[in-house]
Amino acid sequence: MAEQDDLRRYAERLLGLGAAETRVIDPRAVITAEWVRWKCQYGCSCYGQRLTCPPHSPTPERTRAVLDSYSMGILARFAGEVRPSRPMVAVEQEAFLDGYYKAFGLGEGPCRWCEECTLENCLHPTQARPSMEACGIDVFGTVQYYGLPIHTLREEGEPRNLYGLLLLR
């Protein structure tokens, strides 16, 4: 019962930090695929420019192994201008201090802690995390599996949904 209370508390905390909604998930159901990192390599100007981006981030194969070592997580949807990375790390750190020693939060997009990455030693190792996409997570497929809204943006300024993933146990 305490675990369920913790999940509710972390979900509420994420809502307080800007999430529009959350879902408790089984991380073993998160979809990974090799093609996802190609979207980074052939479509993102940050490819190779950050330690949290490919080719420096974990491969889909390694990500799959890590996800399979967890049995509990929270998927959080952020709408509008709120980016998930910082709220996910904040709640990760709270969960860690509560005894969830495996807690790990993932956000979206390239790391924004530094204007320019040193590509050698991270200046913010307790905050910087790779995005789900950088690790080979098929965010669209995973989000659709859990019944959350996501769609391809067709026009600039179109409302968007961004996602974060908190791995707990």
CSV table of C-alpha atoms in Angstrom, one decimal:
chain,number,residue,atom,x,y,z
A,1,MET,CA,0.0,0.0,0.0
A,2,ALA,CA,2.9,2.4,0.8
A,3,GLU,CA,4.2,1.9,-2.7
A,4,GLN,CA,0.8,2.9,-4.2
A,5,ASP,CA,0.8,6.0,-2.0
A,6,ASP,CA,4.3,6.8,-3.2
A,7,LEU,CA,3.2,6.4,-6.9
A,8,ARG,CA,0.2,8.8,-6.3
A,9,ARG,CA,2.5,11.3,-4.5
A,10,TYR,CA,5.0,11.3,-7.3
A,11,ALA,CA,2.3,11.6,-9.9
A,12,GLU,CA,0.8,14.5,-8.0
A,13,ARG,CA,4.2,16.1,-7.7
A,14,LEU,CA,4.7,15.8,-11.5
A,15,LEU,CA,1.3,17.4,-12.0
A,16,GLY,CA,2.3,20.2,-9.7
A,17,LEU,CA,5.5,20.7,-11.8
A,18,GLY,CA,3.6,21.1,-15.0
A,19,ALA,CA,2.5,17.7,-16.2
A,20,ALA,CA,-1.0,17.6,-17.7
A,21,GLU,CA,-1.5,13.9,-16.8
A,22,THR,CA,0.3,10.8,-15.7
A,23,ARG,CA,0.0,7.1,-16.0
A,24,VAL,CA,1.6,4.4,-13.8
A,25,ILE,CA,3.2,1.9,-16.2
A,26,ASP,CA,5.2,-1.2,-16.5
A,27,PRO,CA,8.6,-0.2,-18.0
A,28,ARG,CA,8.9,-3.6,-19.6
A,29,ALA,CA,6.1,-2.6,-21.9
A,30,VAL,CA,8.0,0.5,-23.1
A,31,ILE,CA,8.8,0.1,-26.8
A,32,THR,CA,12.4,0.4,-28.0
A,33,ALA,CA,13.6,0.3,-31.6
A,34,GLU,CA,16.8,0.8,-33.5
A,35,TRP,CA,15.3,3.2,-36.0
A,36,VAL,CA,14.5,5.8,-33.3
A,37,ARG,CA,18.1,7.1,-33.0
A,38,TRP,CA,18.2,7.6,-36.8
A,39,LYS,CA,15.6,10.3,-36.2
A,40,CYS,CA,18.2,12.0,-34.0
A,41,GLN,CA,21.1,11.4,-36.4
A,42,TYR,CA,19.2,12.5,-39.5
A,43,GLY,CA,17.0,15.2,-38.3
A,44,CYS,CA,18.3,16.9,-35.2
A,45,SER,CA,21.0,19.5,-35.2
A,46,CYS,CA,22.2,18.4,-31.7
A,47,TYR,CA,23.3,14.9,-32.9
A,48,GLY,CA,26.7,14.3,-31.4
A,49,GLN,CA,26.7,17.8,-29.8
A,50,ARG,CA,25.7,16.7,-26.3
A,51,LEU,CA,26.8,13.8,-24.0
A,52,THR,CA,23.1,13.0,-23.5
A,53,CYS,CA,22.5,12.6,-27.3
A,54,PRO,CA,23.5,9.9,-29.7
A,55,PRO,CA,26.1,8.6,-30.3
A,56,HIS,CA,27.0,9.2,-26.7
A,57,SER,CA,23.6,8.1,-25.2
A,58,PRO,CA,22.7,4.4,-24.4
A,59,THR,CA,21.8,2.2,-27.4
A,60,PRO,CA,18.3,0.8,-27.8
A,61,GLU,CA,19.7,-2.6,-26.9
A,62,ARG,CA,21.2,-1.3,-23.6
A,63,THR,CA,18.0,0.7,-22.9
A,64,ARG,CA,15.9,-2.4,-23.4
A,65,ALA,CA,18.0,-4.2,-20.8
A,66,VAL,CA,17.7,-1.4,-18.3
A,67,LEU,CA,14.0,-1.0,-18.8
A,68,ASP,CA,13.5,-4.7,-18.3
A,69,SER,CA,15.2,-4.4,-14.9
A,70,TYR,CA,12.4,-2.1,-13.7
A,71,SER,CA,8.8,-3.1,-12.8
A,72,MET,CA,7.3,0.2,-12.0
A,73,GLY,CA,7.3,3.7,-13.6
A,74,ILE,CA,5.3,6.8,-14.3
A,75,LEU,CA,4.8,8.2,-17.8
A,76,ALA,CA,4.0,11.9,-17.7
A,77,ARG,CA,2.5,14.1,-20.4
A,78,PHE,CA,3.4,17.8,-20.6
A,79,ALA,CA,1.5,20.1,-22.8
A,80,GLY,CA,2.3,23.6,-24.0
A,81,GLU,CA,5.7,25.1,-23.2
A,82,VAL,CA,6.6,23.0,-20.2
A,83,ARG,CA,9.5,20.6,-21.0
A,84,PRO,CA,9.7,17.4,-19.0
A,85,SER,CA,13.4,17.0,-18.3
A,86,ARG,CA,13.7,19.2,-15.2
A,87,PRO,CA,10.5,18.0,-13.5
A,88,MET,CA,11.4,14.4,-14.2
A,89,VAL,CA,14.8,14.8,-12.6
A,90,ALA,CA,13.3,16.7,-9.6
A,91,VAL,CA,10.9,13.9,-8.9
A,92,GLU,CA,13.6,11.3,-9.6
A,93,GLN,CA,15.7,12.9,-6.8
A,94,GLU,CA,12.8,12.9,-4.4
A,95,ALA,CA,12.1,9.2,-5.1
A,96,PHE,CA,15.7,8.4,-4.6
A,97,LEU,CA,15.7,10.1,-1.2
A,98,ASP,CA,12.6,8.2,-0.3
A,99,GLY,CA,14.5,4.9,-0.8
A,100,TYR,CA,13.8,4.2,-4.5
A,101,TYR,CA,17.6,3.8,-5.1
A,102,LYS,CA,17.0,2.8,-8.8
A,103,ALA,CA,14.9,5.9,-9.6
A,104,PHE,CA,15.8,7.5,-12.9
A,105,GLY,CA,14.0,10.1,-14.9
A,106,LEU,CA,14.1,10.7,-18.7
A,107,GLY,CA,12.8,13.7,-20.5
A,108,GLU,CA,12.7,14.8,-24.2
A,109,GLY,CA,15.0,16.5,-26.6
A,110,PRO,CA,18.6,17.6,-26.1
A,111,CYS,CA,20.0,18.5,-22.7
A,112,ARG,CA,19.5,22.2,-22.0
A,113,TRP,CA,21.6,22.6,-18.8
A,114,CYS,CA,24.5,24.2,-20.6
A,115,GLU,CA,24.5,26.4,-23.7
A,116,GLU,CA,27.3,24.3,-25.2
A,117,CYS,CA,28.3,20.8,-24.0
A,118,THR,CA,32.0,20.2,-23.3
A,119,LEU,CA,31.6,16.6,-24.7
A,120,GLU,CA,34.1,15.5,-22.1
A,121,ASN,CA,32.9,15.9,-18.5
A,122,CYS,CA,29.4,16.8,-17.8
A,123,LEU,CA,29.1,20.1,-15.8
A,124,HIS,CA,25.7,19.0,-14.4
A,125,PRO,CA,25.9,15.2,-13.9
A,126,THR,CA,23.2,15.1,-11.2
A,127,GLN,CA,20.7,16.8,-13.5
A,128,ALA,CA,21.6,15.9,-17.1
A,129,ARG,CA,19.7,12.9,-18.5
A,130,PRO,CA,19.3,11.5,-22.0
A,131,SER,CA,16.0,11.9,-23.7
A,132,MET,CA,13.8,8.9,-24.3
A,133,GLU,CA,14.4,9.2,-28.0
A,134,ALA,CA,18.2,9.4,-27.6
A,135,CYS,CA,18.0,6.0,-25.8
A,136,GLY,CA,16.0,4.4,-28.6
A,137,ILE,CA,12.6,4.6,-26.9
A,138,ASP,CA,9.7,4.7,-29.4
A,139,VAL,CA,7.8,7.5,-27.6
A,140,PHE,CA,4.9,7.5,-30.1
A,141,GLY,CA,4.4,3.8,-29.9
A,142,THR,CA,4.8,3.7,-26.1
A,143,VAL,CA,2.4,6.7,-25.5
A,144,GLN,CA,-0.2,5.2,-27.9
A,145,TYR,CA,0.1,1.9,-26.1
A,146,TYR,CA,-0.9,3.6,-22.8
A,147,GLY,CA,-3.7,5.6,-24.5
A,148,LEU,CA,-2.2,9.0,-24.2
A,149,PRO,CA,-2.4,11.7,-26.9
A,150,ILE,CA,0.4,12.3,-29.4
A,151,HIS,CA,0.4,13.3,-33.0
A,152,THR,CA,2.8,14.5,-35.7
A,153,LEU,CA,3.0,18.3,-35.7
A,154,ARG,CA,2.1,19.7,-39.1
A,155,GLU,CA,2.4,23.4,-38.5
A,156,GLU,CA,4.6,25.7,-36.4
A,157,GLY,CA,2.9,26.7,-33.2
A,158,GLU,CA,0.6,23.7,-33.2
A,159,PRO,CA,-0.1,22.5,-29.6
A,160,ARG,CA,2.2,19.6,-28.7
A,161,ASN,CA,2.5,16.9,-26.1
A,162,LEU,CA,5.9,16.1,-24.6
A,163,TYR,CA,6.6,13.1,-22.4
A,164,GLY,CA,8.8,12.1,-19.5
A,165,LEU,CA,9.4,8.8,-18.0
A,166,LEU,CA,10.2,8.1,-14.3
A,167,LEU,CA,11.6,4.6,-13.6
A,168,LEU,CA,11.3,3.6,-10.0
A,169,ARG,CA,11.6,-0.1,-9.2
